[in-house]
XYZ file of C-alpha atoms in Angstrom:
647
model
C -18.683 9.285 -16.838
C -19.897 12.301 -18.833
C -19.229 11.797 -22.467
C -17.686 14.199 -24.948
C -21.167 15.330 -26.002
C -21.921 16.427 -22.452
C -18.808 18.654 -22.338
C -19.073 20.091 -25.829
C -21.770 22.789 -25.158
C -19.444 24.373 -22.527
C -16.519 24.526 -24.903
C -18.723 26.008 -27.595
C -19.911 28.814 -25.223
C -16.282 29.697 -24.358
C -15.005 29.759 -28.032
C -18.095 31.695 -29.119
C -17.451 34.367 -26.550
C -13.747 34.632 -27.263
C -13.984 34.545 -31.061
C -17.134 36.584 -31.241
C -18.650 33.878 -33.468
C -21.714 31.790 -32.764
C -20.503 28.210 -33.160
C -22.896 25.312 -33.230
C -22.479 22.319 -30.939
C -21.514 20.241 -33.927
C -18.528 22.448 -34.807
C -15.163 20.759 -34.527
C -12.367 22.847 -33.107
C -8.859 22.051 -34.422
C -5.976 21.297 -32.017
C -4.182 24.412 -33.362
C -7.168 26.585 -32.597
C -7.535 25.241 -29.023
C -3.745 25.410 -28.487
C -3.972 29.172 -28.928
C -6.079 29.627 -25.797
C -4.463 31.553 -22.985
C -5.207 31.593 -19.263
C -5.951 35.325 -19.301
C -8.605 34.819 -22.030
C -10.237 31.882 -20.268
C -10.386 33.727 -16.970
C -12.148 36.623 -18.693
C -15.007 34.406 -19.842
C -15.317 32.835 -16.417
C -15.364 36.411 -14.843
C -18.193 37.321 -17.120
C -20.420 34.281 -16.353
C -19.660 34.354 -12.653
C -19.156 37.965 -11.699
C -20.683 39.786 -14.800
C -17.501 41.722 -15.728
C -14.360 40.682 -17.592
C -11.833 42.315 -15.367
C -13.142 42.957 -11.777
C -11.235 45.468 -9.736
C -8.847 44.246 -7.022
C -10.589 43.712 -3.683
C -14.045 43.656 -5.242
C -17.091 42.303 -3.360
C -19.231 41.155 -6.320
C -21.916 38.493 -5.504
C -21.234 35.383 -7.623
C -24.012 34.313 -10.067
C -22.980 30.681 -10.205
C -22.249 27.969 -7.709
C -18.641 26.721 -7.233
C -19.517 23.204 -8.317
C -20.899 24.582 -11.587
C -17.637 26.490 -12.175
C -15.668 23.347 -11.478
C -17.779 21.362 -13.973
C -17.137 24.028 -16.641
C -13.473 23.938 -15.796
C -13.478 20.156 -16.194
C -15.465 20.306 -19.442
C -13.070 22.774 -21.102
C -9.972 21.015 -19.857
C -11.256 17.804 -21.479
C -10.507 19.289 -24.960
C -7.146 21.036 -24.178
C -4.094 19.606 -26.071
C -1.987 19.865 -22.948
C -4.667 19.062 -20.414
C -2.306 17.211 -18.036
C 0.115 20.195 -17.859
C -0.435 23.091 -15.366
C -0.441 26.501 -16.953
C 3.034 28.179 -17.242
C 2.774 31.962 -16.860
C 6.258 32.618 -18.256
C 6.129 30.477 -21.448
C 2.336 30.593 -21.878
C 1.976 26.844 -22.357
C -0.049 24.142 -20.656
C -3.731 23.809 -19.815
C -5.223 27.291 -19.516
C -7.948 26.051 -17.075
C -5.183 25.020 -14.644
C -4.123 28.473 -13.792
C -3.954 30.262 -10.335
C -6.393 32.919 -11.488
C -9.183 30.385 -12.053
C -8.374 28.615 -8.839
C -8.547 31.925 -6.994
C -11.931 32.598 -8.491
C -13.261 29.272 -7.377
C -11.893 29.875 -3.797
C -13.601 33.328 -3.721
C -17.008 31.802 -4.778
C -16.685 29.056 -2.105
C -15.934 31.645 0.551
C -19.014 33.577 -0.527
C -21.087 30.407 -0.361
C -19.979 29.675 3.185
C -21.073 33.157 4.229
C -24.466 32.840 2.435
C -23.480 35.456 -0.035
C -23.236 33.317 -3.138
C -25.690 32.089 -5.702
C -28.629 30.150 -4.376
C -27.877 26.354 -4.219
C -29.576 24.087 -6.821
C -28.204 20.767 -5.627
C -30.832 18.147 -4.837
C -31.098 17.330 -1.168
C -31.370 13.871 0.380
C -34.872 12.469 0.559
C -36.060 11.596 4.025
C -37.506 8.221 5.177
C -40.970 9.685 5.419
C -40.746 11.164 1.935
C -39.371 7.942 0.540
C -42.409 6.029 1.815
C -44.717 8.764 0.480
C -43.168 8.534 -3.010
C -43.531 4.765 -3.067
C -47.188 4.996 -1.971
C -47.914 7.645 -4.653
C -46.461 5.535 -7.349
C -48.209 2.445 -6.092
C -51.589 4.198 -5.965
C -51.486 5.308 -9.652
C -54.375 3.759 -11.583
C -53.584 4.804 -15.169
C -52.384 1.302 -16.037
C -48.746 2.295 -16.286
C -46.723 -0.670 -14.937
C -43.502 1.299 -15.018
C -44.891 3.907 -12.691
C -46.748 1.440 -10.432
C -44.235 -1.351 -10.227
C -40.999 -0.443 -12.170
C -39.930 2.764 -10.438
C -40.634 1.458 -6.973
C -38.422 -1.561 -7.680
C -35.835 0.737 -9.243
C -35.813 2.968 -6.154
C -35.391 0.032 -3.743
C -32.607 -1.318 -5.887
C -30.912 2.126 -6.005
C -31.221 2.589 -2.297
C -29.937 -0.941 -1.496
C -26.923 -0.594 -3.801
C -26.226 3.068 -2.991
C -26.162 3.671 -6.745
C -26.812 6.473 -9.222
C -29.922 6.523 -11.315
C -27.972 5.690 -14.455
C -26.029 2.879 -12.692
C -29.457 1.406 -11.886
C -31.069 1.772 -15.305
C -28.012 0.016 -16.768
C -28.238 -3.127 -14.578
C -28.151 -6.092 -16.866
C -29.948 -9.473 -16.573
C -26.741 -11.275 -17.147
C -25.196 -9.725 -14.064
C -28.031 -10.839 -11.769
C -27.116 -14.164 -10.217
C -27.625 -16.374 -7.183
C -25.088 -15.697 -4.432
C -22.182 -18.173 -4.384
C -22.251 -18.994 -0.618
C -25.976 -18.339 0.268
C -28.657 -19.747 -1.958
C -31.397 -17.429 -0.505
C -29.498 -14.238 -1.627
C -28.779 -12.685 -5.023
C -25.681 -10.920 -6.255
C -25.362 -8.241 -8.889
C -22.594 -6.382 -10.666
C -22.966 -2.738 -11.780
C -20.229 -2.514 -14.326
C -21.598 0.643 -15.932
C -21.262 2.903 -12.883
C -19.597 6.293 -13.326
C -16.486 5.278 -11.278
C -15.935 1.864 -12.988
C -12.805 2.322 -15.090
C -11.499 -1.227 -14.890
C -12.879 -4.693 -14.201
C -11.796 -4.677 -10.530
C -13.902 -1.566 -9.924
C -17.133 -3.544 -10.405
C -17.218 -6.672 -8.180
C -20.333 -8.696 -7.464
C -22.363 -7.430 -4.514
C -24.910 -9.094 -2.363
C -28.636 -8.225 -2.786
C -30.271 -8.919 0.599
C -34.027 -8.903 1.341
C -35.439 -6.580 4.018
C -38.063 -7.220 6.734
C -39.776 -3.961 5.682
C -41.673 -5.018 2.616
C -41.736 -1.397 1.259
C -37.944 -1.393 1.070
C -37.438 -5.117 0.194
C -35.446 -5.349 -3.043
C -36.241 -9.078 -3.662
C -39.979 -8.544 -3.291
C -40.256 -5.379 -5.483
C -37.875 -6.804 -8.094
C -39.777 -10.102 -8.332
C -43.064 -8.340 -8.722
C -41.710 -6.002 -11.415
C -40.043 -8.726 -13.480
C -43.052 -11.031 -13.540
C -45.415 -8.255 -14.526
C -42.905 -6.767 -16.990
C -42.278 -10.117 -18.733
C -46.019 -10.933 -18.865
C -47.321 -7.519 -20.278
C -44.536 -6.086 -22.327
C -43.943 -7.903 -25.733
C -40.385 -6.719 -26.124
C -39.373 -7.631 -22.516
C -37.583 -10.750 -23.604
C -35.307 -8.763 -25.942
C -34.033 -6.063 -23.581
C -30.731 -6.643 -21.728
C -31.852 -4.253 -18.974
C -33.553 -5.288 -15.694
C -35.400 -2.006 -15.731
C -36.139 -1.854 -19.419
C -38.604 1.063 -19.310
C -38.338 1.853 -23.113
C -38.290 -0.003 -26.389
C -34.658 1.089 -26.877
C -32.577 -2.109 -26.287
C -29.223 -0.826 -27.524
C -26.207 -0.620 -25.145
C -25.658 1.814 -23.529
C -28.262 4.275 -24.879
C -31.230 2.102 -23.867
C -30.339 2.406 -20.188
C -28.040 5.461 -19.864
C -30.294 7.737 -21.905
C -33.782 6.388 -22.645
C -34.721 4.684 -19.335
C -32.907 7.293 -17.237
C -34.746 10.224 -18.976
C -38.131 8.492 -18.559
C -37.596 8.048 -14.829
C -36.354 11.538 -14.345
C -39.336 12.863 -16.297
C -41.839 11.059 -14.107
C -40.030 12.239 -10.931
C -39.856 15.938 -12.006
C -43.315 16.303 -13.548
C -45.482 14.020 -11.370
C -43.723 13.388 -7.996
C -41.131 15.902 -6.847
C -43.132 18.977 -8.074
C -45.806 18.367 -5.432
C -46.006 20.984 -2.751
C -45.169 18.573 0.174
C -41.739 17.926 -1.483
C -40.957 21.378 -2.808
C -41.445 23.175 0.510
C -38.314 21.602 2.070
C -35.980 21.989 -0.916
C -35.570 20.392 -4.331
C -35.517 16.654 -4.802
C -34.187 14.597 -7.699
C -33.243 11.111 -8.689
C -29.874 11.516 -6.911
C -31.716 12.180 -3.675
C -32.212 8.415 -3.158
C -28.422 7.819 -3.231
C -27.802 10.635 -0.811
C -30.404 9.083 1.460
C -28.767 5.653 1.348
C -25.356 7.102 1.946
C -26.466 9.174 4.845
C -28.437 6.285 6.417
C -25.459 3.872 6.675
C -23.205 6.618 8.082
C -25.814 7.406 10.700
C -25.891 3.724 11.575
C -22.153 3.703 12.332
C -20.767 2.442 9.049
C -17.354 3.922 8.305
C -16.733 6.117 5.207
C -14.393 3.442 3.629
C -17.035 0.701 4.141
C -19.711 2.929 2.631
C -17.409 3.697 -0.387
C -16.849 -0.045 -1.014
C -20.644 -0.695 -1.188
C -21.328 2.466 -3.257
C -18.376 1.785 -5.601
C -16.847 5.232 -5.068
C -13.262 5.835 -6.215
C -11.045 3.704 -3.916
C -7.660 3.686 -5.695
C -6.087 6.120 -3.248
C -3.052 4.023 -2.328
C -0.676 1.925 -4.207
C -1.440 -0.963 -1.898
C -5.149 -1.064 -3.015
C -4.134 -3.100 -6.057
C -3.207 -5.948 -3.731
C -6.720 -6.057 -2.123
C -9.190 -8.581 -3.346
C -11.857 -6.948 -5.499
C -14.602 -8.679 -3.529
C -14.829 -7.950 0.207
C -17.832 -10.080 1.176
C -18.163 -9.283 4.806
C -17.878 -5.472 4.412
C -20.313 -5.586 1.461
C -22.828 -7.727 3.297
C -22.497 -5.659 6.496
C -23.386 -2.446 4.752
C -26.072 -4.225 2.693
C -27.592 -5.504 5.926
C -27.730 -1.872 7.275
C -29.555 -0.944 4.091
C -32.307 -3.595 4.856
C -34.790 -1.488 6.757
C -36.377 -3.492 9.468
C -33.332 -5.786 9.368
C -32.119 -8.364 6.865
C -34.109 -11.521 6.395
C -34.570 -14.638 4.191
C -37.605 -16.043 2.593
C -38.065 -19.716 3.319
C -40.806 -22.317 2.526
C -42.942 -23.267 5.615
C -42.394 -26.916 6.665
C -45.430 -28.949 5.632
C -46.875 -26.278 3.299
C -46.599 -28.398 0.169
C -44.720 -25.709 -1.647
C -41.847 -26.807 -3.834
C -39.376 -25.028 -6.046
C -41.209 -26.508 -9.073
C -44.409 -24.903 -7.920
C -42.641 -21.531 -7.695
C -41.197 -21.898 -11.165
C -44.431 -23.089 -12.830
C -46.976 -20.860 -11.098
C -45.286 -17.855 -9.465
C -42.314 -16.816 -11.708
C -43.830 -18.316 -14.837
C -42.778 -15.620 -17.187
C -39.727 -14.172 -15.541
C -37.974 -17.522 -15.165
C -37.270 -17.603 -18.931
C -35.318 -14.324 -18.698
C -33.522 -14.584 -15.320
C -33.050 -18.299 -15.174
C -34.506 -20.891 -12.829
C -31.974 -20.345 -9.975
C -32.719 -16.625 -9.698
C -36.440 -17.299 -10.200
C -36.488 -19.669 -7.227
C -35.016 -16.943 -4.903
C -37.281 -14.142 -6.076
C -40.285 -16.481 -6.336
C -40.337 -17.106 -2.637
C -40.505 -13.381 -1.895
C -43.292 -12.823 -4.467
C -45.283 -15.847 -3.192
C -45.043 -14.503 0.337
C -46.363 -11.117 -0.833
C -49.202 -12.635 -2.867
C -50.383 -14.647 0.109
C -50.050 -11.811 2.605
C -53.131 -9.562 3.140
C -51.074 -6.400 2.793
C -50.735 -7.000 -0.972
C -54.361 -6.287 -1.693
C -54.616 -3.867 -4.558
C -50.930 -4.082 -5.491
C -50.914 -7.465 -7.319
C -52.580 -7.640 -10.736
C -55.557 -9.893 -10.820
C -54.049 -12.238 -13.461
C -51.019 -12.962 -11.225
C -52.949 -13.180 -7.944
C -55.590 -15.525 -9.209
C -53.097 -17.730 -11.034
C -50.969 -18.292 -7.903
C -53.888 -18.688 -5.428
C -55.812 -21.097 -7.606
C -52.746 -23.291 -8.063
C -52.031 -23.202 -4.350
C -55.554 -24.420 -3.506
C -54.822 -27.769 -5.073
C -51.783 -28.405 -2.837
C -52.751 -26.375 0.244
C -51.898 -28.203 3.494
C -51.714 -25.341 5.988
C -54.590 -23.414 7.599
C -56.135 -20.649 5.563
C -54.522 -17.877 7.493
C -50.980 -19.252 7.502
C -48.634 -18.006 4.789
C -46.806 -20.912 3.062
C -43.641 -18.704 2.954
C -42.059 -17.337 6.083
C -39.652 -14.449 6.559
C -36.839 -15.359 8.913
C -34.716 -12.570 10.393
C -30.985 -13.076 10.008
C -27.843 -11.775 11.640
C -24.816 -10.886 9.538
C -21.434 -11.416 11.146
C -17.813 -11.870 9.963
C -14.845 -13.736 11.266
C -11.326 -13.954 9.703
C -12.488 -12.517 6.401
C -15.476 -14.825 6.057
C -19.136 -13.710 6.170
C -21.715 -15.586 8.181
C -25.461 -15.191 7.905
C -27.302 -16.988 10.734
C -31.048 -17.308 11.206
C -32.793 -15.835 14.244
C -35.412 -18.593 15.032
C -39.048 -17.640 15.138
C -40.709 -16.910 18.423
C -42.036 -19.865 20.418
C -45.473 -21.088 19.161
C -48.197 -23.322 20.481
C -49.095 -26.734 19.136
C -51.106 -25.287 16.204
C -48.224 -23.199 14.875
C -49.513 -19.901 16.290
C -47.515 -17.579 18.509
C -48.632 -17.960 22.139
C -50.706 -15.061 23.477
C -52.333 -13.740 26.544
C -51.124 -14.824 29.932
C -48.519 -17.292 28.609
C -46.877 -14.727 26.395
C -46.878 -12.031 29.143
C -45.310 -14.488 31.548
C -42.509 -15.169 29.162
C -41.781 -11.477 28.882
C -41.944 -10.898 32.647
C -40.032 -14.022 33.547
C -36.306 -14.864 33.669
C -34.052 -14.602 30.685
C -34.625 -18.372 29.816
C -38.411 -17.815 29.935
C -38.245 -15.331 27.070
C -38.895 -16.340 23.389
C -35.756 -17.644 21.632
C -35.748 -14.649 19.293
C -35.621 -12.189 22.107
C -32.902 -14.280 23.722
C -30.719 -14.287 20.594
C -31.294 -10.534 20.089
C -30.276 -9.788 23.733
C -27.251 -12.043 23.491
C -26.208 -10.375 20.246
C -26.592 -6.978 21.887
C -24.518 -8.085 24.843
C -21.879 -9.546 22.564
C -21.483 -6.182 20.763
C -21.156 -4.462 24.186
C -18.544 -6.963 25.240
C -16.616 -6.318 22.040
C -16.712 -2.613 22.634
C -15.579 -3.013 26.297
C -12.764 -5.361 25.139
C -11.502 -2.811 22.659
C -11.551 -0.078 25.360
C -9.863 -2.452 27.768
C -7.151 -3.243 25.257
C -6.550 0.465 24.698
C -6.262 1.081 28.378
C -3.823 -1.835 28.859
C -1.687 -0.460 26.063
C -1.547 2.955 27.771
C -0.638 1.322 31.077
C 2.200 -0.627 29.405
C 3.643 2.523 27.922
C 3.470 4.283 31.268
C 5.125 1.331 32.983
C 7.930 1.324 30.450
C 8.641 5.025 31.135
C 8.757 4.316 34.874
C 11.037 1.345 34.353
C 13.482 3.457 32.325
C 13.557 6.139 35.093
C 14.029 3.457 37.764
C 16.918 1.784 35.869
C 18.576 5.140 35.387
C 18.340 5.944 39.135
C 19.558 2.517 40.140
C 22.533 2.946 37.808
C 23.429 6.224 39.443
C 23.114 4.739 42.972
C 25.306 1.840 42.073
C 28.144 4.241 41.013
C 28.399 5.948 44.383
C 29.337 4.560 47.967
C 26.546 3.147 50.072
C 27.144 5.763 52.921
C 29.611 8.433 54.026
C 32.092 7.599 56.682
C 33.812 9.640 59.367
C 37.383 10.711 58.766
C 38.848 7.869 60.824
C 36.576 5.341 59.186
C 37.635 6.663 55.774
C 41.253 6.173 56.643
C 40.575 2.706 57.865
C 38.557 1.910 54.837
C 41.205 3.289 52.563
C 43.770 1.213 54.259
C 41.643 -1.898 53.842
C 40.759 -1.042 50.283
C 44.395 -0.382 49.525
C 45.246 -3.861 50.826
C 42.518 -5.384 48.770
C 43.737 -3.622 45.581
C 47.372 -4.576 45.947
C 47.198 -6.739 42.846
C 44.768 -4.434 40.911
C 45.946 -2.867 37.578
C 46.633 0.910 37.888
C 44.951 2.119 34.787
C 42.217 4.551 33.894
C 39.101 3.579 31.913
C 39.398 4.519 28.214
C 35.731 5.673 27.963
C 33.795 7.245 30.728
C 30.161 7.990 29.847
C 29.308 10.506 32.596
C 30.621 12.268 35.601
C 29.102 9.703 38.001
C 31.348 6.952 36.478
C 34.240 9.404 36.552
C 33.840 9.842 40.295
C 33.378 6.144 40.787
C 36.649 5.592 38.981
C 38.371 7.930 41.424
C 36.847 6.336 44.480
C 36.676 2.669 43.636
C 37.980 1.967 40.145
C 36.151 0.578 37.193
C 36.230 -2.916 35.768
C 38.464 -4.353 38.540
C 41.077 -1.579 38.033
C 42.729 0.284 40.949
C 40.961 3.355 42.373
C 42.628 6.523 40.973
C 42.950 8.079 44.390
C 45.244 5.252 45.343
C 47.650 5.710 42.485
C 51.266 6.160 43.371
C 53.323 9.044 42.011
C 54.892 6.652 39.444
C 51.540 5.274 38.358
C 50.163 8.849 37.956
C 53.203 9.760 35.858
C 52.575 6.845 33.476
C 49.252 8.357 32.470
C 49.990 12.021 33.309
C 47.830 13.609 30.543
C 44.662 11.695 31.124
C 44.992 11.707 34.957
C 45.608 15.543 34.999
C 42.577 16.267 32.829
C 40.203 14.148 34.967
C 41.706 15.422 38.183
C 40.037 18.751 37.474
C 36.619 17.131 38.089
C 37.823 14.974 40.910
C 39.145 18.020 42.836
C 35.895 19.848 42.274
C 33.731 17.044 43.550
C 36.070 16.367 46.493
C 35.948 20.046 47.436
C 32.171 20.114 47.395
C 31.954 16.801 49.403
C 34.160 18.244 52.090
C 31.788 21.215 52.275
C 29.023 18.860 53.520
C 27.079 17.608 50.453
C 27.133 14.158 48.764
C 29.140 13.373 45.658
C 25.830 12.873 43.720
C 24.601 16.404 44.525
C 28.013 17.789 43.711
C 27.958 16.163 40.246
C 24.442 17.445 39.729
C 25.712 21.017 40.420
C 28.450 20.622 37.805
C 25.917 19.474 35.260
C 23.603 22.395 36.159
C 26.375 24.804 35.279
C 27.739 23.178 32.159
C 24.706 21.352 30.766
C 22.963 18.115 31.677
C 23.639 16.591 28.277
C 27.203 17.816 27.849
C 29.780 15.091 27.283
C 32.500 14.455 29.839
C 35.183 15.935 27.603
C 33.230 19.219 27.240
C 32.650 19.508 30.979
C 36.367 18.930 31.684
C 37.466 21.564 29.174
C 35.015 24.200 30.399
C 35.709 23.480 34.109
C 39.431 23.593 33.500
C 39.127 26.917 31.600
C 37.051 28.534 34.331
C 39.412 27.330 37.007
C 42.446 28.693 35.200
C 40.807 32.078 34.585
C 39.526 32.195 38.129
C 35.889 32.356 36.849
C 34.617 29.261 38.547
C 30.866 29.388 39.225
C 29.915 30.302 42.746
C 28.055 27.047 43.277
C 31.247 25.034 42.551
C 33.521 26.915 44.878
């Protein structure tokens, strides 16, 4: 987080302009003095530095001289010192934070619109470094022959660490030895905590995160870190005193030794010796922040979600109240993103069986100096990576003679493997998760012949061209893993399709139930007049003992007609009521008879009762309650205004 000293020059510029006095950066402004600032005064200064005039005319089209992010930084810097910085500016009472005014917000919107139309100030933001440029920078640093170990080994290790952790340059320079430990669940990994990151405001914002080695040695954090620490501890007398992993200066104070001294030295080397080269300048400015942008863009291009990337990069995540209930360490998400940042794939360094190498050999001959500072457990993990690199032909010219000769001479006394076989092997691994747990499984090496060498020639080609089981185990596992991922994607798509089908079926079932209910309320078929009389006689005989009563609640006109024809709930059909029975419920019977007469009239005209009721609903509204329909139908009948379709 920027300190008060970072913000002070901006406040001094504002006050010097408004008071017409040249204040120094050491001048302390009183709260009363700052409390007299007004929004109209502050916006005048912003207009001058952005547009060149204090009061631009309405509807002006002046080209801005600053970028919007610069204006927002100035706004934030000034707001830091305001007595009422949390209060929005009140135009009526002239109180609050004068930087939180609508005039300043409108100015920022204007500048952003100009930038979008390529009519603003030229951008000065550092772009993301590309993969090709990243490799070129590492090679330039590695090829330096001026004896500067910081340039040759320190900054490449710092860049790999920064890329792997998606960190800022000052986060990396403030990484402490005490926060570099062996992973709790995997003894071939490390874990680190960057508790001086910009967005770390409380302890839960800085969990331990996995440090995973990469198959590509140029990007491998374990390898570059082991090489740097052993050389650093061996050649720098004060190395044992600094708390910083990347202690590039003699300043060992906290936090200035990392935040200021080491950071400034790295940025100076970048700006004066690396990024000012023509091959980097032509495509846009680069800076130390370009590495973090590269890492962030890389994981997003590989399919990592924004939330998963933010967890690995320690960006602000307290967006919801529920976040406080989440565990501070999310091992699978962290390892998943960390594995993507292992260019060439994640791996582990392991001792070859029968090589004669032991952990004691690594501690006594490989990490001889660094073990005293990082501890034996960390030295064992890093020592395997460094030993692999020393014994690999690709390290020629990169390993100092004192280190290379010391290790190789010691190895000759215990060497059991052939000359061209590295005593340390790199084993590719697959990172998976299940029920919140992270699993890291080895991908076995390709099949080898009796002497430990990978088969070649006709045999190898036959394996590739043969059936699946004839392929090397490594290829089989990779193919199976790829197919598993495809099956998971297909399963997710199938689950979504099934869910859509279920929703569609539920809608169909609802429609079907509604139709069945309507059918159940009407007779099965229409009869001739004689048949109706016979049926009425039969029904009348069947309903001799039925109660002559009307239903207290009728939900729709279909039930109302069913009540007239057949009765509801075992009651007597209304059309069979005697004069005495009708008189006992005269009011209710008379009101409902309006609908019964209308439906009966339409049925006699040649349509079904169902169609007749649909016509009534079409006239008076499909969703109208029964009482409303009766009232309207009764009124139209009495006023002789009955709709033509109901006559």
